[in-house]
XYZ file of C-alpha atoms in Angstrom:
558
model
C -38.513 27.553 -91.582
C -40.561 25.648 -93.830
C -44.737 25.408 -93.878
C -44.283 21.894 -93.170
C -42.087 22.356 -89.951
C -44.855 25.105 -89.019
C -46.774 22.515 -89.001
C -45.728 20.275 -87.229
C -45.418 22.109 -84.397
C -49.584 22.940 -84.096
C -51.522 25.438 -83.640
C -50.149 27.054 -80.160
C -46.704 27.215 -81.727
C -48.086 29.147 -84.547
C -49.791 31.861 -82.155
C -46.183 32.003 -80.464
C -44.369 32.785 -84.069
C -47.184 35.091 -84.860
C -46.621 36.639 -81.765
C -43.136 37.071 -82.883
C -43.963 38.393 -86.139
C -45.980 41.126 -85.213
C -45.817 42.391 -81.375
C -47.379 45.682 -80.579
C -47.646 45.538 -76.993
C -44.486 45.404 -74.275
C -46.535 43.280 -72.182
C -46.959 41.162 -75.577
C -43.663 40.530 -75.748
C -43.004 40.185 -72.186
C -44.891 36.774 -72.867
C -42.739 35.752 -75.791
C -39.685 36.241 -73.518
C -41.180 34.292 -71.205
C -42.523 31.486 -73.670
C -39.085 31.108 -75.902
C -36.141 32.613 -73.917
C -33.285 30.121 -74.342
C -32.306 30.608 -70.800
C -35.416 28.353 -70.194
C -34.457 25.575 -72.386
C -30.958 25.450 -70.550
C -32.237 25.437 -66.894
C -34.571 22.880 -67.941
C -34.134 20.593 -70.868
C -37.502 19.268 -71.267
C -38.500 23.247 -71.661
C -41.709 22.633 -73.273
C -43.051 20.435 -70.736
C -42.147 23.266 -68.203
C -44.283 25.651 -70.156
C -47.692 25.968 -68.804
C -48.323 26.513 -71.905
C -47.353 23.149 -73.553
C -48.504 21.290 -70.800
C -50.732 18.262 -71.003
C -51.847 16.179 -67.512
C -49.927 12.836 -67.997
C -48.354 13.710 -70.663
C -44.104 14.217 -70.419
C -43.346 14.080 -74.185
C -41.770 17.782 -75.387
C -44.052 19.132 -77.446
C -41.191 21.158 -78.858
C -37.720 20.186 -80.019
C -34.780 21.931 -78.811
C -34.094 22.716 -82.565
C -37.818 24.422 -82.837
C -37.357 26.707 -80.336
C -33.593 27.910 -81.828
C -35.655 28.604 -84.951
C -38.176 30.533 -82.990
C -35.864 32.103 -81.714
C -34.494 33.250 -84.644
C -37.538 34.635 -85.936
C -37.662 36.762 -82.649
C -34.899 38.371 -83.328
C -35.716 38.701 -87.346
C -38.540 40.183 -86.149
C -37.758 42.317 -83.549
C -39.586 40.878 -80.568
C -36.604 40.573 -78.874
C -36.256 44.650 -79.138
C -39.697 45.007 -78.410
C -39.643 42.917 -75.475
C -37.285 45.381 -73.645
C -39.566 48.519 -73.776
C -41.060 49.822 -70.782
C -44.835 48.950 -70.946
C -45.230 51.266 -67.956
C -44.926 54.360 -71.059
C -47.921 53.078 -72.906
C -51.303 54.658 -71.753
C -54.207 53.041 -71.660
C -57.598 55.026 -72.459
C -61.276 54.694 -72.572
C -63.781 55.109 -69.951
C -63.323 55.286 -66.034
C -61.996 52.607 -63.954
C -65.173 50.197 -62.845
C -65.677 49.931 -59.120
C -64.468 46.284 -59.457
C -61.060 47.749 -61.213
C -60.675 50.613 -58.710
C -60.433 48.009 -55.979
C -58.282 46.018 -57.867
C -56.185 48.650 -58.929
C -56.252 49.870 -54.744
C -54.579 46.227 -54.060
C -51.975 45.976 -56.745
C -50.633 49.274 -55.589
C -51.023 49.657 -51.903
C -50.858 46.062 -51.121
C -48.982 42.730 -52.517
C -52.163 42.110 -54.922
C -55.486 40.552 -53.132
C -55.858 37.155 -51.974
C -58.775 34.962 -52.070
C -61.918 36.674 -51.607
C -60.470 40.252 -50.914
C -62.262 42.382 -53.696
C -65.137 41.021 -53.307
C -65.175 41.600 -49.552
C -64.742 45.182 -50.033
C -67.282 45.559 -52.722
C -69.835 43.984 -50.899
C -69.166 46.027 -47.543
C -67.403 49.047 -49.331
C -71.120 50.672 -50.031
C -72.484 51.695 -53.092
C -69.669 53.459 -54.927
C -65.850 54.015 -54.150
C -65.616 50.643 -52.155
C -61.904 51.315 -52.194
C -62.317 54.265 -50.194
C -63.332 52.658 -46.497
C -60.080 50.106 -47.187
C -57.810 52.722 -47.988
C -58.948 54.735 -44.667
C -58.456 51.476 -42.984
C -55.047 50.591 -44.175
C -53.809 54.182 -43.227
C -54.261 53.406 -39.449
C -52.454 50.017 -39.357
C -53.030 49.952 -35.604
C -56.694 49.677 -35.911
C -56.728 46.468 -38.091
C -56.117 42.648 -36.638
C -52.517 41.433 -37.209
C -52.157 40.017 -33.586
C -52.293 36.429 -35.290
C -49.582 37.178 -37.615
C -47.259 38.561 -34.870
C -47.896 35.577 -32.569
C -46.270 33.330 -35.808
C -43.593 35.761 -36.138
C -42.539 35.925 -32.475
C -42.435 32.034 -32.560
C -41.003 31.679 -36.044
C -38.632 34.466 -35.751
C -37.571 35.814 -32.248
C -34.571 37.372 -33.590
C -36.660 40.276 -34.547
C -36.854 41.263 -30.729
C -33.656 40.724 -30.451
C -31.548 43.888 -29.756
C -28.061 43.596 -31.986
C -25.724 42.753 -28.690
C -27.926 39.744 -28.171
C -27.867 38.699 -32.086
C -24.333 38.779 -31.514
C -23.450 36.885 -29.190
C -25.875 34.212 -30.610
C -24.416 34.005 -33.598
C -20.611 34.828 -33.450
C -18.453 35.155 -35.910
C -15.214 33.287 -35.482
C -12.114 33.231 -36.836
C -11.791 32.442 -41.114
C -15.429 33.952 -41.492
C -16.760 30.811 -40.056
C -19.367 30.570 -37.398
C -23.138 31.801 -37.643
C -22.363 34.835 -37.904
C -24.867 35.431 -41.170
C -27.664 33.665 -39.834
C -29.738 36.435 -39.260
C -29.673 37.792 -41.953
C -31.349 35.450 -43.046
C -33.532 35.374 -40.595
C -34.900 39.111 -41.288
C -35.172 37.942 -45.240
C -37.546 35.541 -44.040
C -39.594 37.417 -41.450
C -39.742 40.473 -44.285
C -41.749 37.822 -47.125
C -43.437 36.376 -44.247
C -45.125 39.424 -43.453
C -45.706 40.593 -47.081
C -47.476 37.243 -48.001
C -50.067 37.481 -44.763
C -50.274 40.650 -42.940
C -53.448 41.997 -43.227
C -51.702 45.644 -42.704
C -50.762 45.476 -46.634
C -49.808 49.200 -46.826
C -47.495 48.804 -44.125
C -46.260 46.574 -46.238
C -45.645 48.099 -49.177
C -44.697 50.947 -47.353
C -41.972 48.932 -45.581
C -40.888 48.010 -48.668
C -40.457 51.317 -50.187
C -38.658 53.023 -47.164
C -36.180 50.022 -46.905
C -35.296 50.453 -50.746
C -34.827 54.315 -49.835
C -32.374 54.014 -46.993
C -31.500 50.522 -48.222
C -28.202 48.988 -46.404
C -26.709 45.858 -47.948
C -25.925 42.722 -45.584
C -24.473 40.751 -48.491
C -20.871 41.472 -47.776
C -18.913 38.417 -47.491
C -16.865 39.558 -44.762
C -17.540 40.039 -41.150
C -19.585 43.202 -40.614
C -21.524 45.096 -37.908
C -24.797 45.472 -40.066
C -24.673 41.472 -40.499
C -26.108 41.333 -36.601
C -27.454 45.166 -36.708
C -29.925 44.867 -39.771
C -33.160 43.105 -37.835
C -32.507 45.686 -35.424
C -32.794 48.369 -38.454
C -36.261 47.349 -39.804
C -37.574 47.090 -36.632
C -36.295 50.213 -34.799
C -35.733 52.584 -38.090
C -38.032 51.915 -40.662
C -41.071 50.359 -39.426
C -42.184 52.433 -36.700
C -41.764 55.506 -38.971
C -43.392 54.783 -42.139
C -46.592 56.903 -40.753
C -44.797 59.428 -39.003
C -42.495 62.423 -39.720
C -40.114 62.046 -42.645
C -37.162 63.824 -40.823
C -37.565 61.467 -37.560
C -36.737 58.647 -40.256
C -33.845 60.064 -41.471
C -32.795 60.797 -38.184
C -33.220 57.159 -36.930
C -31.014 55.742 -39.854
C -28.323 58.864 -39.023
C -27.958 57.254 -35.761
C -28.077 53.439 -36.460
C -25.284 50.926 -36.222
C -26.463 49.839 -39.628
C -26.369 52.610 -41.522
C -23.129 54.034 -39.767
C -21.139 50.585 -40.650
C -22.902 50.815 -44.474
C -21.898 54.179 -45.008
C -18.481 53.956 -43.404
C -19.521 56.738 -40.920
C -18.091 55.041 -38.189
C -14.509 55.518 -39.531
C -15.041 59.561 -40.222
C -12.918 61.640 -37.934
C -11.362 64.951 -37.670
C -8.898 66.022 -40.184
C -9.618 62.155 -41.721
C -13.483 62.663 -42.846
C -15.400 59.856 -44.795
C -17.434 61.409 -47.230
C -19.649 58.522 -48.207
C -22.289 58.765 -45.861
C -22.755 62.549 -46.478
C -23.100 62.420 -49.946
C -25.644 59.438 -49.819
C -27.662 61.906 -47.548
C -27.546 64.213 -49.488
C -27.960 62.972 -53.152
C -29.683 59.413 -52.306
C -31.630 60.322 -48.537
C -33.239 64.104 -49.136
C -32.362 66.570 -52.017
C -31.421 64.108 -54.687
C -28.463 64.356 -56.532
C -26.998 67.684 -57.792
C -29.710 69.588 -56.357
C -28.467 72.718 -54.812
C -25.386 71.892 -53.114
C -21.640 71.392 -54.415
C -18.456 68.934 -53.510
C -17.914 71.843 -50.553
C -21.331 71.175 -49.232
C -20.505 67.574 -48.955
C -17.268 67.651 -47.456
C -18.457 70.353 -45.176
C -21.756 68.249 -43.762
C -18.624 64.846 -43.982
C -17.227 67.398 -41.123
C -20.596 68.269 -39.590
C -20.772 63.900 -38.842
C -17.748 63.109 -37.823
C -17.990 61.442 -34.247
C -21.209 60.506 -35.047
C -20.771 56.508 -34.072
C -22.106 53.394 -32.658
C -20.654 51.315 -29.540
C -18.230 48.621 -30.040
C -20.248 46.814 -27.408
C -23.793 47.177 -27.267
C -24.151 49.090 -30.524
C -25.936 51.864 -29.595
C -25.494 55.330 -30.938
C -22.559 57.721 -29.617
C -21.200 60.998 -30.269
C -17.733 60.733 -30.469
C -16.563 64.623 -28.953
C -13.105 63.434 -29.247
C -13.038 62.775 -33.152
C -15.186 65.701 -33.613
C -14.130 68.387 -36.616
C -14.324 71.078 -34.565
C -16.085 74.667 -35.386
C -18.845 76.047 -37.392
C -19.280 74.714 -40.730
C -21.761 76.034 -43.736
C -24.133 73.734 -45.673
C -26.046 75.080 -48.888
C -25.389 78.081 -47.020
C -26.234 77.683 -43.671
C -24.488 78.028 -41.001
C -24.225 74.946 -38.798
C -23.417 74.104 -35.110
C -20.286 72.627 -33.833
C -20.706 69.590 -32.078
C -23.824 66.586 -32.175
C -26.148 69.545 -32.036
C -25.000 70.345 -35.392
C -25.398 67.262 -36.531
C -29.124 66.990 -35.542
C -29.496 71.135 -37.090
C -27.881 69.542 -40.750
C -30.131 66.308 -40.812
C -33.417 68.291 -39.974
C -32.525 71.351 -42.395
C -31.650 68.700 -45.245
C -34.862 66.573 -44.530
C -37.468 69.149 -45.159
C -35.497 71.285 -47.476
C -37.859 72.402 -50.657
C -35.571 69.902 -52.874
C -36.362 66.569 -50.119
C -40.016 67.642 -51.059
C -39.478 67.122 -54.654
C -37.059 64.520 -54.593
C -39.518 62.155 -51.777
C -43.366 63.503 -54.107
C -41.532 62.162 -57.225
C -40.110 59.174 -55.947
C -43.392 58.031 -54.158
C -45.168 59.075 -57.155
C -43.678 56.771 -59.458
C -43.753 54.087 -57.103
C -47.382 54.167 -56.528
C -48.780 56.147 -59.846
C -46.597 55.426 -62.279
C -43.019 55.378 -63.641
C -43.454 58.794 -65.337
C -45.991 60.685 -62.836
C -47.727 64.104 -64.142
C -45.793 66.699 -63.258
C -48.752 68.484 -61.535
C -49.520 65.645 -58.913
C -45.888 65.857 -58.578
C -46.299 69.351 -57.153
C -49.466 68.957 -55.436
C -47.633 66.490 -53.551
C -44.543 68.174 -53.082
C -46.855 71.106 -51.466
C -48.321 68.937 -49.093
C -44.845 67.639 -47.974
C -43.404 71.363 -47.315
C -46.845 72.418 -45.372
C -47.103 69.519 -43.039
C -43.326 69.397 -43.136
C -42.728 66.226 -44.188
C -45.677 64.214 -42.129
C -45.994 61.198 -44.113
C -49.868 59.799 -43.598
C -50.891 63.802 -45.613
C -48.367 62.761 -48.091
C -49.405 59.124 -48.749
C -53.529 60.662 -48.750
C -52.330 63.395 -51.563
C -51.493 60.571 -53.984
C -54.175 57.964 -53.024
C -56.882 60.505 -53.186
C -55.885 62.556 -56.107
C -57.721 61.959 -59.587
C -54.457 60.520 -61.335
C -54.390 57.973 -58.876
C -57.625 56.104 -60.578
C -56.580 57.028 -64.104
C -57.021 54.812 -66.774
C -53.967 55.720 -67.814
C -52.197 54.636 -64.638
C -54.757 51.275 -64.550
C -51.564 48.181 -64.580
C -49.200 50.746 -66.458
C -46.213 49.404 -63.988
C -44.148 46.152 -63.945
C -43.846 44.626 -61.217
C -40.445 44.150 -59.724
C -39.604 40.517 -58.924
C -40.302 41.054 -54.801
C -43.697 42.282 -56.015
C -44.097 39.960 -58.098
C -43.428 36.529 -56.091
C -45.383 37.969 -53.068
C -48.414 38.358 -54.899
C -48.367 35.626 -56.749
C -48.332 33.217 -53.245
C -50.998 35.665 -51.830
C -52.990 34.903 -55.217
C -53.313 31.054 -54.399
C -53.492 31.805 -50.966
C -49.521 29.675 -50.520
C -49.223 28.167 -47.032
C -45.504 29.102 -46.915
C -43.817 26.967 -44.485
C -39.731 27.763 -46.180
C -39.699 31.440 -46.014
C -36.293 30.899 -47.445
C -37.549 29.253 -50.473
C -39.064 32.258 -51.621
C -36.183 33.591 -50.788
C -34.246 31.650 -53.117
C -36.171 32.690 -55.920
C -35.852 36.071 -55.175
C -32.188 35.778 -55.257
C -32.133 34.133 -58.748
C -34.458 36.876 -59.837
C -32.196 39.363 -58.414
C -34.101 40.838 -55.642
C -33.172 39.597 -52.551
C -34.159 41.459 -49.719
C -31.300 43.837 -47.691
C -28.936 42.806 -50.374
C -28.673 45.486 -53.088
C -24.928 45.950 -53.572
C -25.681 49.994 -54.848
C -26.574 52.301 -52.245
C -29.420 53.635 -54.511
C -31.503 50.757 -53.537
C -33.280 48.517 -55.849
C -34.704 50.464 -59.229
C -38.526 50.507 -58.977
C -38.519 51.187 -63.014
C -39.910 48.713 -65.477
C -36.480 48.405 -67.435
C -34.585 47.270 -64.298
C -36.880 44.134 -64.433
C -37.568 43.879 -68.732
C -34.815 40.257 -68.810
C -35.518 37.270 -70.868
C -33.707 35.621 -67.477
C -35.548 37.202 -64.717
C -39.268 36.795 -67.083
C -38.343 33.592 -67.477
C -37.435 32.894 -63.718
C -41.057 33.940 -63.300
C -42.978 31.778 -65.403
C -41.247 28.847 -64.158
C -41.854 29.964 -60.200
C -45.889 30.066 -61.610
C -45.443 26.712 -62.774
C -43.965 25.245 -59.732
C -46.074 27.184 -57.665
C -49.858 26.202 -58.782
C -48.468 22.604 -59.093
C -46.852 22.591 -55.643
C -43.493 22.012 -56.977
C -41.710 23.723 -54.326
C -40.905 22.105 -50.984
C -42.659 23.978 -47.934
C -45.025 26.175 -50.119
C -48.311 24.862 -51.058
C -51.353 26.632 -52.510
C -54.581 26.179 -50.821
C -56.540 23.664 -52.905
C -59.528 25.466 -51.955
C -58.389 28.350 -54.789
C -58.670 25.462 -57.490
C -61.792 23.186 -56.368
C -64.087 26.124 -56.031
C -63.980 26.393 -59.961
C -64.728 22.457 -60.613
C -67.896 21.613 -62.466
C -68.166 25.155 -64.093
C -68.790 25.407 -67.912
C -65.908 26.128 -69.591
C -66.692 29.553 -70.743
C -68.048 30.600 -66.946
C -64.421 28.754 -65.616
C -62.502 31.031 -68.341
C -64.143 34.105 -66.999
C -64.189 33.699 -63.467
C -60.210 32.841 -63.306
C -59.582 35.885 -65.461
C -61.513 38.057 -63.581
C -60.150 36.670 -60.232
C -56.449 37.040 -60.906
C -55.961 40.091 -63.451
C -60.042 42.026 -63.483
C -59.972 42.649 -67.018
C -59.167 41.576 -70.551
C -56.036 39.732 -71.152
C -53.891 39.640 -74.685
C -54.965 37.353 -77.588
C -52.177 34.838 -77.416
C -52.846 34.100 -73.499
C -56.537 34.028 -74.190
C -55.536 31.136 -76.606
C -53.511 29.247 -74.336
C -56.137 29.697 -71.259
C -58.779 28.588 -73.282
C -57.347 25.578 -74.409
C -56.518 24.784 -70.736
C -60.078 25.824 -69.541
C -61.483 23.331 -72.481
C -59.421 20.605 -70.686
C -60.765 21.463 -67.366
C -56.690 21.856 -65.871
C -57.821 24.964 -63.094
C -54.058 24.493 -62.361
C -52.576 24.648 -65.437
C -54.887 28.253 -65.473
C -53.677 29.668 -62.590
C -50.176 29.076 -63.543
C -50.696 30.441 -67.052
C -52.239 33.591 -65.965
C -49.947 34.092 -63.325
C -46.702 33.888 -65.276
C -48.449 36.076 -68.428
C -47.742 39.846 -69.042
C -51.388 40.839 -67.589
C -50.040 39.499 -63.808
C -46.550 41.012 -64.487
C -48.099 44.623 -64.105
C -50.264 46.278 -61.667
């Protein structure tokens, strides 16, 4: 490319190509996927104009020819952006001094909530005492019953009454008929949008998060395009098996999804019999539900606990749980060595002996660790937590409090060193303009494109919580345009509160740079999206802010 077409293109394209030319941050390049990914320019042809970025109020002329951006391109590959790009920023460590009470409580939100809305850190700063603010909202969000949601469940009930609905009664309102037509998939639906409704406004955000965790773990996929049991029996599932466990006893969980239509349909449990055993649930216990995968136990062990199961089933009617005597495999079977019971009391002695087995406490510490620490947790908080699992046997709330109050937690090293996964992502960025979100499903939509829709993971393992899962030009792309759209109200039945952007008008520019920045991300932000903010902040376009720092790397981790 010639000096003259560099040019040409200005000053912000420059920054972009010396962004290209020398990245050494992930979240760096995370911003040049977003900003030249060609998977932009074909969903939209007028890419530049789509580009918070390039944007100018009232003016729709591209600021950057198809042609450009191939030669940018180009240079991100010559340069190795593209490579750079795909590594995990949740490896990189950040140091210096320790997290300031303003980025503790930040840190508190992005982690054990969907990221704060309008006004939330500063509410708990200013009644959180002196020091450790975070503290008294942490205590808080561990006893969801004590905090206010009755508003929220009055919109739910009326929004969504399918969620009291037991899975007969689904049913029979929406039937499936003959060809796969009828209704059938409706609610489905219906539980996708009551699940974002509650993440974008509950004030019980750890329940949230929480929910969102424990459905990934014994995730069951309604996507199927044919007629199946879990299509009616999923609602019934979050409400019955995951929600009103995530502060109890880890084995009571287990136990609830062991007996659910859902999970018996999923798993193909419902079809294991005597002498014709499904193995597919057992294993998926075993590898994917407590131990983890080749952890103590061999083929034998699963075909022997495949045995332990059979006749463990659901009504064709009213789809409540059975035990199936008839189907049975009869007589005593051994699991990693133990002797188990014939009959449904064996099943109940297997689940319980697998759920707090010494490996489940491993397997569960690590898992939550990386989910709320970070993608590679220290090994010693690891078995700190794992201790606390095996001596309470497996009561959740003394798990959850040996993470949130353990010194790794507040880190600087563990300060935004994850990536948000797409669901995480598009719920906090509505909860960050405080989105009145009428369509449910719209977010929904986006969530499909991004590849996260919610009960519809097609692998039993759930969705992957790791930053790599979620590193693709597509899916960063996907998310800068949904900030776009967003702060300009570009998507039908979800509008931000214009209160977020009218509270900044008539500040200086450097006081309107500031205050944004430390409203939506707390701390310092890379060079090349301090360039592009501050040329929007010198124009006075609060929207064209929002949407800038929302779809940069510094909002895509937490």
């Amino acid at each position: 490319m010639s000096s003259l077409d560099l040019q040409k293109m200005g000053r912000l394209r420059k920054a972009i190509i010396g962004t290209l030319a020398a990245v050494t941050l992930a979240g760096g390049a995370c911003f040049v996927a977003l900003t030249t990914s060609p998977a932009s320019a074909q969903s939209d042809p007028k890419m530049s104009d789509n580009n918070p970025a390039n944007y100018q109020p009232g003016r729709r002329k591209a600021r950057i020819t198809s042609e450009e951006l191939g030669r940018l391109r180009m240079l991100e590959i010559q340069s190795g952006a593209f490579r750079e790009a795909h590594k995990d920023p949740g490896s990189q460590q950040l140091v210096g001094p320790p997290l300031s009470d303003r980025e503790k409580v930040m840190h508190v939100m992005n982690r054990m909530a969907f990221g704060p809305k309008q006004g939330d850190v500063e509410k708990v700063l200013l009644e959180g005492g002196m020091t450790d603010q975070w503290k008294g909202w942490v205590t808080q969000q561990m006893k969801p019953e004590s905090i206010d949601d009755a508003e929220l469940e009055k919109d739910i009930l009326k929004r969504f009454p399918e969620a009291k609905m037991s899975v007969a009664e689904l049913y029979k309102k929406y039937p499936y008929e003959q060809g796969g037509r009828g209704p059938w998939r409706e609610p489905g639906k219906i539980l996708q949008d009551e699940v974002v409704t509650r993440a974008i406004y509950s004030n019980r955000q750890l329940q949230e998060v929480l929910a969102e965790f424990w459905r990934n773990h014994f995730t069951v996929d309604i996507s199927s395009a044919e007629q199946k049991t879990r299509s009616w029996a999923a609602t019934n599932y979050e409400a019955t098996v995951i929600r009103p466990h995530l502060f109890g006893k880890f084995k009571d969980m287990v136990f609830a999804s062991a007996r659910h239509a859902a999970m018996l349909d999923y798993l193909d449990n419902q079809l294991s019999k005597a002498n014709n055993w499904n193995e597919n649930y057992a294993r998926e216990l075993m590898e994917l539900h407590t131990v983890g995968v080749d952890r103590g136990y061999t083929d034998f062990d699963v075909i022997e606990l495949s045995k332990v199961l059979t006749g463990w089933q659901y009504e064709k009617g009213n789809y409540d749980f059975k035990f199936n005597d008839g189907i049975h495999q009869a007589g005593a079977k051994k699991v990693m060595g133990v002797t188990i019971k014939p009959g449904y009391e064996g099943g109940e002695q297997a689940i319980y002996y697998l759920a707090t087995h010494k490996y489940t406490a491993n397997f569960i510490a690590t898992k939550l660790c990386k989910y709320f620490v970070n993608d590679a947790p220290p090994p010693a908080l690891i078995s700190r937590v794992e201790g606390v699992f095996l001596s309470s046997k497996g009561d959740l709330p003394k798990v959850y409090e040996a993470i949130f109050l353990s010194p790794e937690f507040l880190d600087r090293g563990n300060f935004r060193s994850k990536f948000k996964t797409p669901f995480e992502f598009v719920i906090s960025a509505n909860r960050a303009v405080d989105a009145k979100v009428d369509s449910a499903r719209k977010v929904n939509a986006v969530l499909q494109k991004m590849g996260q829709e919610v009960y519809m993971c097609p692998d039993p393992t759930g969705y992957y919580d790791r930053s790599e899962a979620w590193l693709d030009a597509g899916v960063l792309t996907a998310r800068w345009d949904y900030a776009l759209s967003l702060t300009r109200g570009g998507i039908d039945g979800i509008v931000p509160s214009e209160k977020v952007f009218a509270k900044h008008k008539g500040k200086k520019v450097d006081d309107l740079y500031k205050d944004i920045v430390r409203e939506l991300i707390c701390d310092d932000i890379g060079d090349k999206t301090r360039q592009v903010l501050k040329e929007a902040a010198d124009e006075g376009d609060i929207k064209r802010m929002y949407s800038v720092l929302i779809g940069c790397p510094s909002f895509q981790q937490q």
